Coordinates of C-alpha atoms in Angstrom, one line a residue:
Chain A
M1 CA 246.1 7.2 280.5
R2 CA 243.3 10.0 280.4
R3 CA 245.9 12.1 278.3
A4 CA 246.5 9.2 275.9
L5 CA 242.4 8.9 275.4
G6 CA 242.2 12.2 275.1
L7 CA 244.5 12.2 272.1
F8 CA 243.1 9.4 270.5
A9 CA 239.5 10.7 270.7
F10 CA 241.0 14.4 269.3
I11 CA 242.9 12.6 266.5
G12 CA 239.6 10.3 265.4
F13 CA 237.6 13.2 265.3
T14 CA 240.0 15.4 263.4
L15 CA 240.2 12.5 260.8
F16 CA 236.1 12.5 260.9
L17 CA 236.0 16.0 260.1
L18 CA 238.6 15.8 257.3
V19 CA 237.0 12.9 255.8
A20 CA 233.6 14.6 255.8
V21 CA 235.1 17.3 254.3
V22 CA 237.0 15.6 251.3
S23 CA 233.5 13.8 250.5
L24 CA 231.2 16.8 250.6
R25 CA 229.3 17.4 247.5
P26 CA 230.3 20.0 244.7
F27 CA 228.6 23.3 245.9
G28 CA 225.7 24.5 243.1
E29 CA 225.4 20.9 241.7
P30 CA 222.4 19.1 244.0
V31 CA 221.9 15.7 242.9
H32 CA 218.0 15.5 243.4
T33 CA 216.1 18.9 241.8
E34 CA 212.9 17.7 241.1
M35 CA 211.2 19.6 243.9
D36 CA 213.1 22.9 243.5
S37 CA 212.2 22.5 239.9
Y38 CA 208.4 22.0 240.5
F39 CA 208.1 24.6 243.1
I40 CA 209.9 27.1 240.9
G41 CA 207.9 26.5 237.8
H42 CA 204.4 26.0 239.4
A43 CA 204.6 28.5 242.4
Q44 CA 203.2 31.6 240.1
E45 CA 200.1 29.8 238.5
E46 CA 199.5 27.9 241.7
A47 CA 200.3 30.1 245.1
S48 CA 199.8 33.0 242.6
S49 CA 202.9 34.6 244.1
N50 CA 206.1 35.8 242.9
N51 CA 207.8 35.6 246.1
V52 CA 208.6 31.6 246.1
V53 CA 209.6 31.6 249.6
T54 CA 206.6 32.4 250.9
S55 CA 204.5 30.3 248.6
I56 CA 206.4 27.6 250.3
V57 CA 205.9 28.8 253.6
F58 CA 202.5 29.8 253.6
D59 CA 201.3 27.2 250.7
Y60 CA 202.9 24.2 250.0
R61 CA 204.2 23.4 253.6
G62 CA 202.0 25.4 255.8
F63 CA 201.8 23.3 258.6
D64 CA 205.2 23.7 259.4
T65 CA 204.3 27.7 259.8
L66 CA 201.1 26.4 261.5
G67 CA 203.7 24.6 264.2
E68 CA 205.8 27.5 264.4
A69 CA 202.9 30.1 265.1
T70 CA 201.7 27.1 268.0
V71 CA 205.2 27.2 269.4
L72 CA 205.1 30.8 269.6
F73 CA 201.7 31.0 270.8
T74 CA 202.4 28.7 273.8
A75 CA 206.1 30.6 274.3
V76 CA 204.0 34.1 275.1
A77 CA 201.3 32.6 277.0
G78 CA 203.7 30.9 279.5
V79 CA 205.7 33.7 279.7
L80 CA 202.4 35.9 280.6
M81 CA 201.3 33.1 282.5
A82 CA 204.7 32.9 284.5
L83 CA 205.4 36.6 285.3
R84 CA 202.1 38.5 284.9
R85 CA 201.5 40.7 288.3
R86 CA 198.1 41.6 289.2
E87 CA 198.2 45.1 288.0
V88 CA 199.8 44.6 284.7
K89 CA 197.1 44.2 282.0
A90 CA 199.0 43.4 278.9
Chain B
M1 CA 217.0 54.7 280.6
T2 CA 214.9 57.7 279.1
T3 CA 217.5 60.2 278.3
L4 CA 217.4 63.2 276.1
I5 CA 219.1 61.1 273.2
I6 CA 217.0 57.9 273.3
K7 CA 213.4 60.1 273.7
T8 CA 214.8 62.1 270.6
T9 CA 215.7 59.5 268.6
T10 CA 212.7 57.2 269.0
R11 CA 210.8 60.9 268.2
Y12 CA 212.2 60.4 264.8
L13 CA 212.5 56.7 264.1
T14 CA 209.8 55.0 265.4
A15 CA 207.0 56.1 262.7
L16 CA 209.7 54.7 260.0
I17 CA 210.0 51.7 261.7
L18 CA 206.3 50.9 262.3
T19 CA 205.9 51.8 258.7
F20 CA 208.8 49.8 257.3
G21 CA 207.5 46.9 259.8
A22 CA 203.7 47.4 258.0
Y23 CA 205.2 47.4 254.5
I24 CA 207.2 44.2 254.9
I25 CA 203.9 42.4 256.3
L26 CA 201.5 43.6 253.6
H27 CA 204.5 43.1 250.6
G28 CA 205.1 39.4 252.2
H29 CA 203.9 38.1 248.8
L30 CA 206.0 39.9 246.4
T31 CA 209.6 41.0 248.2
P32 CA 211.6 39.0 250.5
G33 CA 209.9 39.1 254.1
G34 CA 206.7 37.9 255.5
G35 CA 204.8 37.8 258.5
F36 CA 207.2 36.8 260.9
Q37 CA 210.1 38.9 260.1
G38 CA 207.3 42.3 259.6
G39 CA 206.0 41.5 263.0
A40 CA 209.1 41.4 264.5
V41 CA 210.5 44.8 263.0
F42 CA 207.1 46.1 264.1
A43 CA 207.5 44.9 268.0
S44 CA 211.1 46.3 267.8
G45 CA 209.6 49.6 266.9
L46 CA 207.1 49.1 269.9
A47 CA 209.9 48.2 272.3
L48 CA 211.9 51.3 271.5
L49 CA 208.4 53.3 272.5
I50 CA 208.3 51.0 275.7
V51 CA 212.1 51.9 276.4
A52 CA 211.9 55.5 275.6
C53 CA 208.6 56.7 277.7
E54 CA 207.8 57.2 281.1
D55 CA 206.5 54.1 283.4
E56 CA 203.1 55.6 284.1
V57 CA 202.5 56.4 280.5
I58 CA 203.5 52.8 279.5
R59 CA 201.2 51.8 281.9
E60 CA 198.3 54.0 280.8
R61 CA 198.7 53.4 277.3
F62 CA 199.1 49.8 276.8
K63 CA 196.2 49.2 279.2
K64 CA 193.7 49.7 276.4
V65 CA 195.8 47.5 273.9
P66 CA 194.4 44.3 273.8
L67 CA 197.6 42.5 272.8
S68 CA 196.4 39.2 274.2
A69 CA 193.3 39.6 271.9
F70 CA 195.8 40.2 269.0
E71 CA 197.5 37.7 269.6
S72 CA 194.5 35.1 269.9
I73 CA 193.1 36.7 266.6
G74 CA 196.3 35.8 264.9
A75 CA 196.4 32.2 265.8
L76 CA 192.5 31.7 264.9
G77 CA 192.4 33.6 261.6
F78 CA 195.7 31.8 260.2
L79 CA 193.7 28.4 260.9
G80 CA 190.7 30.2 259.5
T81 CA 192.1 31.0 256.2
A82 CA 193.8 27.5 256.2
A83 CA 190.5 25.8 256.5
L84 CA 189.1 28.1 253.8
G85 CA 190.7 25.2 251.6
F86 CA 187.8 22.6 253.1
M87 CA 185.3 24.3 250.2
G88 CA 186.0 21.5 248.1
Y89 CA 189.7 21.2 248.2
T90 CA 192.4 20.1 251.3
F91 CA 193.5 21.9 254.2
F92 CA 195.9 25.0 253.3
K93 CA 194.6 24.8 249.9
N94 CA 195.0 28.6 248.3
V95 CA 191.5 29.0 247.2
I96 CA 191.5 32.6 246.6
A97 CA 194.5 32.8 244.2
N98 CA 193.2 33.4 240.4
S99 CA 189.7 33.3 241.5
G100 CA 189.1 37.0 240.5
F101 CA 188.4 37.7 244.3
P102 CA 188.3 41.5 245.0
L103 CA 191.1 41.5 247.2
F104 CA 194.7 39.8 246.6
G105 CA 192.4 37.5 243.8
D106 CA 193.5 39.0 240.6
P107 CA 195.7 36.4 238.7
T108 CA 199.5 36.5 238.7
P109 CA 201.1 37.0 235.4
I110 CA 203.2 34.3 234.3
G111 CA 207.2 35.0 233.8
I112 CA 209.2 37.7 235.1
N113 CA 207.0 40.8 236.1
P114 CA 207.3 43.0 238.4
G115 CA 204.9 42.1 241.1
Y116 CA 201.4 43.3 241.6
L117 CA 199.7 43.9 245.1
N118 CA 196.5 42.8 244.4
T119 CA 197.8 39.0 243.7
G120 CA 198.6 36.1 246.2
G121 CA 195.1 35.1 247.2
T122 CA 195.0 33.8 250.8
L123 CA 199.1 34.4 251.3
P124 CA 198.7 38.1 252.2
Y125 CA 195.6 37.1 254.8
M126 CA 198.0 34.6 256.5
N127 CA 200.9 37.3 256.3
I128 CA 198.8 40.0 258.0
F129 CA 197.5 37.3 260.5
V130 CA 201.2 36.0 261.5
G131 CA 202.4 39.7 261.4
T132 CA 199.6 40.5 264.1
K133 CA 200.5 37.5 266.1
V134 CA 204.1 38.0 266.4
L135 CA 203.9 41.6 267.0
A136 CA 201.3 41.2 269.7
G137 CA 203.5 38.4 271.4
L138 CA 206.8 39.9 271.3
T139 CA 205.3 43.5 272.6
S140 CA 203.7 41.8 275.3
I141 CA 206.5 39.7 276.4
I142 CA 208.9 42.8 276.4
L143 CA 205.8 44.9 278.2
V144 CA 205.8 42.4 280.7
F145 CA 209.8 42.2 281.5
Y146 CA 209.9 45.7 281.2
L147 CA 207.0 46.3 284.0
L148 CA 208.4 43.2 285.9
L149 CA 211.9 44.8 286.5
G150 CA 210.1 47.8 287.6
V151 CA 212.5 49.7 285.8
R152 CA 212.9 53.5 287.1
K153 CA 214.1 56.3 285.5
D154 CA 217.6 57.6 286.0
E155 CA 218.0 61.0 285.0

């Protein structure tokens, strides 16, 4: 009974993966490119940066970087609080 | 840990690694990389130093380095640079870009160009602050782990 159930689940999951692979979009031909084209076209004049990735990370989507920095700050503060001994002045 | 091989390697490699980390941080708006990546490279160089030196030397040297203060300065500086956009615009507005500000304020030529260091507006400032923050955070984590484990020299 258990074996049959496992076989059924395996076949179902395999079919799901196969269907997902077959129905993938072709590589290199995205459907919605308005945002990408805007970033690539306007990064140099608006963010004044040759590196479009940096202009996205720090300018267009700066809130994401702020959240990442907060996560790192919290992690470091937690590690230092949990593991710091009295004589360690880190 | 502090074998002769590691000591000799550290003597030649650490300066190169630290210089490369500073280069990645400062050129974040021109070349691939940025604050996070450059800070991680810089912290890996400092980790090499921590591994290669004696326990007492590390204790003595890092007592004078305000790593916690660097971390806080990085976070607050990033927020402050983002809050510069409140001067008439919105949060995270790049106010220094193309404004003629002497540091990082030159306008960027449109189109394909080799890239000039004195451009970018607030992006280089944010890169520097995030780099300071990441290198201080990762180095303090490594330092606390090292001192907590009480690694003795085994030669």
